Amino acid sequence: MQRRLRYMPQVRNLVQDVRLSAQQLIQPLFVIEGLAEAEDIQGLTGNYRETERSLLERMQSDLDAGISSFLLFGVPAGKKTHAFDGAFTARCIQAIKKRFGSRVFLAVDVCLCSLTTHGHCGILEGDHILNNASVVELANLARIYAEAGADCIAPSDMMDGRIGAIRDILDSCGLDRVLIMSYAAKFHSKFYGPFRLAADSSPRGIGPKDRATYQIDPANMKDALVSACRDEEEGADIIMIKPALPYLDIVRRIADSSLRPLAVYQVSGEYAAIELMGQHGLMDAVGAHREAWTACIRAGSSMIITYGARNWQKILGYV
Ligand code: PBG
């Protein structure tokens, strides 16, 4: 009789395999150069395109609420095609570290899509995203962000060989304590919609219409497994899988075969889908977020990057 274990809330709690806490959560942050006032992001309730000033205030309130791990996306005003200097994001990293020091764990996304005129994650030549030329730029940005004070570099571009290149450059600059969290199994997903509006990073104008030539095909499991293995060998400290819910089979497979800690990213479209259904009275959004997070940990992830992190007290039922 299975139901004996389900009658009392005390017993239900005692027999849980998965327990969630704020310590498992990473809050994404968007900071936009030249923005006059913080702006809402459609679908991402409680998340904003921040100014340099509002970013620090938001982080203070997150810290006060018990969230101290962050993933920063810097969006500079001037777009280029090559020779990126990362100056805006570096300035924000310095400001964060000056104010909060080691009270925050600061991971910084490293990619080119918010920096390029065309919105692709690498250097464009005709209809081609160049791999090695992109890796040189990415590794240089990683060094700049790490020198500015980032605790962790999170490359999301999906070029080949960038983890090794970033590890080499960090080590050769005496930045050997800086972690690398690799977006190792990043799928070519439709669930990134709200993010691209927030980060100003949709492919546009010239070049391929989408990111199919560098992100992983949703129908290809082996590519994800090989990519995760490869990033591990190249020196990734944490392996990330994204999106989360549609790819939990991949999370479980990698959790069973890798000895590295895993992260999942509950991406913008996943988060927004729950929020929007909640707003239409179609589901209890708070409970649905808790259920989604539970599934991520149950599948084998150690941590979750989620736009709901700063609302953890509500989502985990503490308030
Ligand atoms: C940029 C990047 C993306 C996300 C994180 N880094 C989007 C993309 O590949 O277009 C998605 C995050 C989200 O949807 O929440 N390379």
Short mmCIF file of C-alpha atoms and ligand atoms in Angstrom, two decimals:
data_model
loop_
_atom_site.label_atom_id
_atom_site.label_comp_id
_atom_site.label_asym_id
_atom_site.label_seq_id
_atom_site.Cartn_x
_atom_site.Cartn_y
_atom_site.Cartn_z
CA MET A 1 0.00 0.00 0.00
CA GLN A 2 1.76 3.15 -1.28
CA ARG A 3 -0.77 5.62 0.12
CA ARG A 4 0.34 5.11 3.73
CA LEU A 5 3.32 7.29 2.83
CA ARG A 6 1.12 10.03 1.41
CA TYR A 7 -1.44 10.75 4.15
CA MET A 8 0.45 13.03 6.54
CA PRO A 9 2.45 16.09 5.47
CA GLN A 10 5.17 15.17 7.98
CA VAL A 11 5.60 11.78 6.38
CA ARG A 12 5.48 13.17 2.85
CA ASN A 13 8.30 15.53 3.81
CA LEU A 14 10.31 12.84 5.57
CA VAL A 15 10.34 10.58 2.54
CA GLN A 16 11.28 13.21 -0.03
CA ASP A 17 14.27 12.45 -2.25
CA VAL A 18 14.61 16.05 -3.38
CA ARG A 19 14.83 19.09 -1.15
CA LEU A 20 15.16 22.57 -2.54
CA SER A 21 16.94 25.50 -0.98
CA ALA A 22 18.00 29.01 -1.97
CA GLN A 23 21.61 27.81 -1.96
CA GLN A 24 20.94 25.84 -5.16
CA LEU A 25 19.77 28.87 -7.13
CA ILE A 26 21.56 31.35 -9.40
CA GLN A 27 19.84 34.61 -10.36
CA PRO A 28 20.48 36.00 -13.88
CA LEU A 29 21.03 39.76 -14.25
CA PHE A 30 20.90 41.98 -17.34
CA VAL A 31 22.72 45.30 -17.38
CA ILE A 32 22.32 47.63 -20.34
CA GLU A 33 24.73 50.41 -21.22
CA GLY A 34 23.19 53.87 -21.51
CA LEU A 35 19.79 52.87 -20.15
CA ALA A 36 18.11 55.71 -18.25
CA GLU A 37 15.76 53.66 -16.11
CA ALA A 38 15.26 49.97 -15.33
CA GLU A 39 12.78 48.31 -17.72
CA ASP A 40 10.44 45.34 -17.33
CA ILE A 41 11.09 42.30 -19.50
CA GLN A 42 8.00 40.82 -21.09
CA GLY A 43 7.25 37.43 -19.58
CA LEU A 44 10.08 37.56 -17.03
CA THR A 45 8.17 38.88 -14.03
CA GLY A 46 10.46 40.31 -11.37
CA ASN A 47 13.41 40.58 -13.78
CA TYR A 48 14.58 43.79 -15.38
CA ARG A 49 16.91 45.33 -17.91
CA GLU A 50 19.00 47.18 -15.33
CA THR A 51 20.94 50.41 -15.42
CA GLU A 52 24.41 50.36 -13.87
CA ARG A 53 22.92 51.89 -10.76
CA SER A 54 19.71 49.82 -10.49
CA LEU A 55 21.80 46.66 -10.94
CA LEU A 56 23.57 47.25 -7.63
CA GLU A 57 20.34 48.10 -5.82
CA ARG A 58 18.69 44.94 -7.15
CA MET A 59 21.63 42.81 -6.03
CA GLN A 60 21.47 44.37 -2.60
CA SER A 61 17.82 43.42 -2.26
CA ASP A 62 18.57 39.90 -3.55
CA LEU A 63 21.31 39.56 -0.94
CA ASP A 64 18.96 40.79 1.76
CA ALA A 65 16.50 38.11 0.62
CA GLY A 66 19.13 35.37 0.78
CA ILE A 67 20.31 35.02 -2.82
CA SER A 68 24.05 35.49 -3.32
CA SER A 69 24.86 33.68 -6.61
CA PHE A 70 24.42 35.54 -9.88
CA LEU A 71 24.92 35.17 -13.62
CA LEU A 72 25.58 38.54 -15.27
CA PHE A 73 24.78 39.48 -18.89
CA GLY A 74 26.31 42.77 -20.01
CA VAL A 75 24.80 44.51 -23.03
CA PRO A 76 27.02 47.31 -24.42
CA ALA A 77 25.58 50.20 -26.44
CA GLY A 78 27.99 50.13 -29.38
CA LYS A 79 27.83 46.97 -31.53
CA LYS A 80 30.85 45.78 -33.51
CA THR A 81 31.91 42.89 -35.72
CA HIS A 82 35.29 42.08 -34.13
CA ALA A 83 37.95 43.36 -31.68
CA PHE A 84 35.58 43.49 -28.69
CA ASP A 85 36.99 45.13 -25.59
CA GLY A 86 34.38 44.09 -23.00
CA ALA A 87 34.84 47.48 -21.33
CA PHE A 88 31.23 48.02 -20.31
CA THR A 89 30.75 44.59 -18.72
CA ALA A 90 34.16 44.84 -17.04
CA ARG A 91 33.16 48.18 -15.51
CA CYS A 92 29.96 46.62 -14.13
CA ILE A 93 31.89 43.64 -12.72
CA GLN A 94 34.29 46.02 -10.97
CA ALA A 95 31.42 48.00 -9.49
CA ILE A 96 29.75 44.80 -8.23
CA LYS A 97 32.93 43.50 -6.66
CA LYS A 98 33.79 46.88 -5.14
CA ARG A 99 30.44 46.99 -3.41
CA PHE A 100 29.83 43.34 -2.50
CA GLY A 101 33.24 41.62 -2.64
CA SER A 102 33.08 37.93 -1.79
CA ARG A 103 29.55 38.26 -0.40
CA VAL A 104 28.43 37.46 -3.95
CA PHE A 105 29.45 34.64 -6.26
CA LEU A 106 29.54 36.32 -9.66
CA ALA A 107 29.44 34.24 -12.83
CA VAL A 108 29.64 36.24 -16.06
CA ASP A 109 28.23 35.07 -19.38
CA VAL A 110 30.81 35.21 -22.15
CA CYS A 111 29.37 35.41 -25.65
CA LEU A 112 29.40 37.76 -28.61
CA CYS A 113 25.68 37.91 -29.50
CA SER A 114 24.96 41.01 -27.38
CA LEU A 115 28.10 42.67 -28.74
CA THR A 116 27.81 42.08 -32.49
CA THR A 117 25.94 44.17 -35.09
CA HIS A 118 24.40 40.96 -36.51
CA GLY A 119 23.45 39.22 -33.22
CA HIS A 120 25.42 36.03 -33.86
CA CYS A 121 27.52 34.44 -31.13
CA GLY A 122 30.75 34.57 -33.16
CA ILE A 123 32.69 36.33 -35.89
CA LEU A 124 30.78 36.34 -39.14
CA GLU A 125 32.38 35.81 -42.57
CA GLY A 126 29.79 35.72 -45.33
CA ASP A 127 27.27 33.15 -44.16
CA HIS A 128 29.73 31.46 -41.87
CA ILE A 129 30.39 31.83 -38.13
CA LEU A 130 34.16 31.41 -37.89
CA ASN A 131 35.15 29.08 -35.10
CA ASN A 132 38.76 29.86 -34.24
CA ALA A 133 38.58 33.61 -34.76
CA SER A 134 35.57 33.62 -32.42
CA VAL A 135 37.42 31.59 -29.79
CA VAL A 136 40.26 34.15 -29.75
CA GLU A 137 37.76 36.94 -29.03
CA LEU A 138 35.89 34.90 -26.42
CA ALA A 139 39.06 33.94 -24.54
CA ASN A 140 40.14 37.56 -24.53
CA LEU A 141 36.77 38.66 -23.10
CA ALA A 142 36.99 35.92 -20.48
CA ARG A 143 40.38 37.27 -19.38
CA ILE A 144 39.04 40.85 -19.24
CA TYR A 145 36.02 39.81 -17.15
CA ALA A 146 38.13 37.66 -14.84
CA GLU A 147 40.65 40.46 -14.36
CA ALA A 148 37.73 42.75 -13.50
CA GLY A 149 36.77 40.36 -10.70
CA ALA A 150 34.41 37.68 -12.10
CA ASP A 151 34.47 34.53 -9.95
CA CYS A 152 33.29 32.34 -12.81
CA ILE A 153 33.29 32.55 -16.59
CA ALA A 154 30.26 31.06 -18.32
CA PRO A 155 30.79 30.77 -22.10
CA SER A 156 27.49 30.37 -23.97
CA ASP A 157 28.67 30.73 -27.56
CA MET A 158 29.00 27.01 -28.46
CA MET A 159 32.20 27.32 -30.51
CA ASP A 160 34.55 24.32 -30.44
CA GLY A 161 37.61 24.51 -28.22
CA ARG A 162 36.67 27.59 -26.24
CA ILE A 163 36.83 25.93 -22.84
CA GLY A 164 40.45 24.87 -23.34
CA ALA A 165 41.36 28.27 -24.75
CA ILE A 166 39.72 30.10 -21.84
CA ARG A 167 41.34 27.83 -19.24
CA ASP A 168 44.75 28.42 -20.85
CA ILE A 169 44.46 32.18 -20.95
CA LEU A 170 43.13 32.40 -17.38
CA ASP A 171 45.90 30.16 -16.05
CA SER A 172 48.59 32.04 -17.92
CA CYS A 173 47.36 35.32 -16.39
CA GLY A 174 47.42 34.02 -12.82
CA LEU A 175 43.62 33.66 -12.77
CA ASP A 176 43.68 29.96 -11.95
CA ARG A 177 41.06 30.31 -9.18
CA VAL A 178 38.41 31.52 -11.61
CA LEU A 179 35.84 28.82 -12.36
CA ILE A 180 34.52 27.89 -15.79
CA MET A 181 30.86 26.95 -16.02
CA SER A 182 30.44 25.69 -19.54
CA TYR A 183 27.16 25.91 -21.41
CA ALA A 184 28.18 22.46 -22.63
CA ALA A 185 24.88 21.08 -23.83
CA LYS A 186 23.14 24.14 -25.17
CA PHE A 187 20.39 23.25 -27.58
CA HIS A 188 19.14 25.17 -30.58
CA SER A 189 15.92 26.03 -28.80
CA LYS A 190 12.88 28.23 -29.35
CA PHE A 191 12.69 28.79 -25.59
CA TYR A 192 15.20 31.68 -25.64
CA GLY A 193 12.67 34.22 -26.95
CA PRO A 194 12.26 36.62 -23.98
CA PHE A 195 16.01 36.52 -23.29
CA ARG A 196 16.88 37.77 -26.74
CA LEU A 197 14.64 40.79 -26.27
CA ALA A 198 16.24 41.47 -22.89
CA ALA A 199 19.82 41.00 -24.13
CA ASP A 200 19.33 42.58 -27.52
CA SER A 201 20.83 39.49 -29.12
CA SER A 202 18.59 38.12 -31.89
CA PRO A 203 20.30 37.26 -35.19
CA ARG A 204 19.39 40.07 -37.58
CA GLY A 205 20.24 41.53 -40.94
CA ILE A 206 23.23 39.65 -42.30
CA GLY A 207 24.42 36.07 -41.81
CA PRO A 208 22.40 32.91 -41.12
CA LYS A 209 18.83 33.46 -39.88
CA ASP A 210 19.33 31.32 -36.78
CA ARG A 211 21.97 29.58 -34.61
CA ALA A 212 21.54 26.07 -36.06
CA THR A 213 25.18 25.82 -37.19
CA TYR A 214 26.58 26.17 -33.68
CA GLN A 215 23.94 25.18 -31.10
CA ILE A 216 22.96 21.52 -30.62
CA ASP A 217 20.06 20.04 -32.60
CA PRO A 218 17.22 19.12 -30.17
CA ALA A 219 17.00 15.73 -31.89
CA ASN A 220 20.67 14.91 -31.30
CA MET A 221 21.41 13.33 -27.94
CA LYS A 222 24.90 12.08 -28.78
CA ASP A 223 26.11 15.55 -29.72
CA ALA A 224 25.13 16.76 -26.23
CA LEU A 225 26.90 13.86 -24.53
CA VAL A 226 30.07 14.31 -26.60
CA SER A 227 30.07 18.08 -26.06
CA ALA A 228 29.72 17.66 -22.30
CA CYS A 229 32.56 15.12 -22.21
CA ARG A 230 34.76 17.32 -24.35
CA ASP A 231 34.18 20.40 -22.16
CA GLU A 232 34.95 18.35 -19.08
CA GLU A 233 38.25 17.23 -20.61
CA GLU A 234 39.09 20.79 -21.63
CA GLY A 235 38.73 21.89 -18.02
CA ALA A 236 35.13 22.96 -17.35
CA ASP A 237 34.46 22.95 -13.60
CA ILE A 238 30.68 22.91 -13.94
CA ILE A 239 28.73 21.46 -16.87
CA MET A 240 25.53 23.26 -17.81
CA ILE A 241 22.57 21.88 -19.73
CA LYS A 242 19.97 24.21 -21.20
CA PRO A 243 17.03 24.56 -21.56
CA ALA A 244 15.97 22.55 -18.51
CA LEU A 245 12.56 20.80 -18.61
CA PRO A 246 12.55 19.69 -22.27
CA TYR A 247 16.07 18.24 -21.81
CA LEU A 248 15.94 16.46 -18.45
CA ASP A 249 16.72 13.16 -20.16
CA ILE A 250 20.07 14.72 -21.15
CA VAL A 251 20.62 15.95 -17.59
CA ARG A 252 20.09 12.43 -16.27
CA ARG A 253 22.39 10.89 -18.86
CA ILE A 254 25.20 13.34 -18.13
CA ALA A 255 24.66 13.08 -14.37
CA ASP A 256 25.14 9.31 -14.65
CA SER A 257 28.29 9.52 -16.76
CA SER A 258 30.11 12.63 -15.50
CA LEU A 259 31.81 13.30 -12.20
CA ARG A 260 31.50 17.06 -12.63
CA PRO A 261 28.76 19.08 -10.90
CA LEU A 262 25.88 19.93 -13.23
CA ALA A 263 23.86 23.10 -13.63
CA VAL A 264 20.62 23.50 -15.52
CA TYR A 265 19.28 26.75 -16.90
CA GLN A 266 15.51 27.16 -16.66
CA VAL A 267 15.59 29.50 -19.63
CA SER A 268 13.52 32.59 -20.30
CA GLY A 269 10.83 30.85 -22.38
CA GLU A 270 10.32 28.13 -19.78
CA TYR A 271 10.01 30.63 -16.98
CA ALA A 272 7.77 32.96 -19.00
CA ALA A 273 5.47 30.10 -20.07
CA ILE A 274 4.70 29.35 -16.44
CA GLU A 275 4.35 33.02 -15.49
CA LEU A 276 2.01 33.80 -18.41
CA MET A 277 -0.19 30.79 -17.71
CA GLY A 278 -0.35 31.92 -14.10
CA GLN A 279 -1.39 35.41 -15.17
CA HIS A 280 -4.19 33.91 -17.27
CA GLY A 281 -5.46 31.85 -14.36
CA LEU A 282 -4.48 28.62 -16.09
CA MET A 283 -2.08 27.35 -13.46
CA ASP A 284 -0.65 28.08 -10.04
CA ALA A 285 2.62 29.60 -11.26
CA VAL A 286 4.34 29.51 -7.87
CA GLY A 287 3.65 25.81 -7.45
CA ALA A 288 4.61 25.12 -11.06
CA HIS A 289 8.02 26.76 -10.59
CA ARG A 290 8.59 24.63 -7.50
CA GLU A 291 7.63 21.53 -9.46
CA ALA A 292 9.98 22.46 -12.34
CA TRP A 293 12.88 23.08 -9.94
CA THR A 294 12.20 19.78 -8.18
CA ALA A 295 12.37 17.98 -11.53
CA CYS A 296 15.73 19.62 -12.33
CA ILE A 297 17.32 18.45 -9.09
CA ARG A 298 15.68 15.03 -9.35
CA ALA A 299 17.18 14.63 -12.83
CA GLY A 300 20.65 15.06 -11.33
CA SER A 301 21.52 18.74 -11.39
CA SER A 302 23.23 20.37 -8.41
CA MET A 303 22.06 23.88 -9.18
CA ILE A 304 19.50 25.84 -11.17
CA ILE A 305 19.89 29.13 -13.00
CA THR A 306 16.43 30.64 -12.86
CA TYR A 307 14.64 33.98 -13.18
CA GLY A 308 12.63 32.93 -10.12
CA ALA A 309 15.64 32.75 -7.79
CA ARG A 310 14.92 36.09 -6.19
CA ASN A 311 11.36 34.92 -5.45
CA TRP A 312 12.54 31.73 -3.79
CA GLN A 313 10.79 32.41 -0.48
CA LYS A 314 7.44 32.52 -2.22
CA ILE A 315 8.19 29.65 -4.59
CA LEU A 316 9.51 27.36 -1.85
CA GLY A 317 6.58 28.22 0.40
CA TYR A 318 8.35 30.24 3.11
CA VAL A 319 6.11 33.29 2.80
C1 PBG B 1 23.58 33.86 -25.54
C2 PBG B 1 22.67 33.20 -24.56
C3 PBG B 1 21.34 32.82 -24.74
C4 PBG B 1 20.88 32.43 -23.50
C5 PBG B 1 21.95 32.53 -22.61
N1 PBG B 1 23.05 33.00 -23.29
C6 PBG B 1 20.41 32.91 -25.88
C7 PBG B 1 20.73 32.45 -27.23
O1 PBG B 1 21.48 31.50 -27.44
O2 PBG B 1 20.20 33.08 -28.10
C8 PBG B 1 19.47 32.00 -23.21
C9 PBG B 1 18.98 32.26 -21.84
C10 PBG B 1 17.50 32.32 -21.70
O3 PBG B 1 16.71 32.14 -22.64
O4 PBG B 1 17.07 32.55 -20.56
N2 PBG B 1 24.37 33.10 -26.31
#
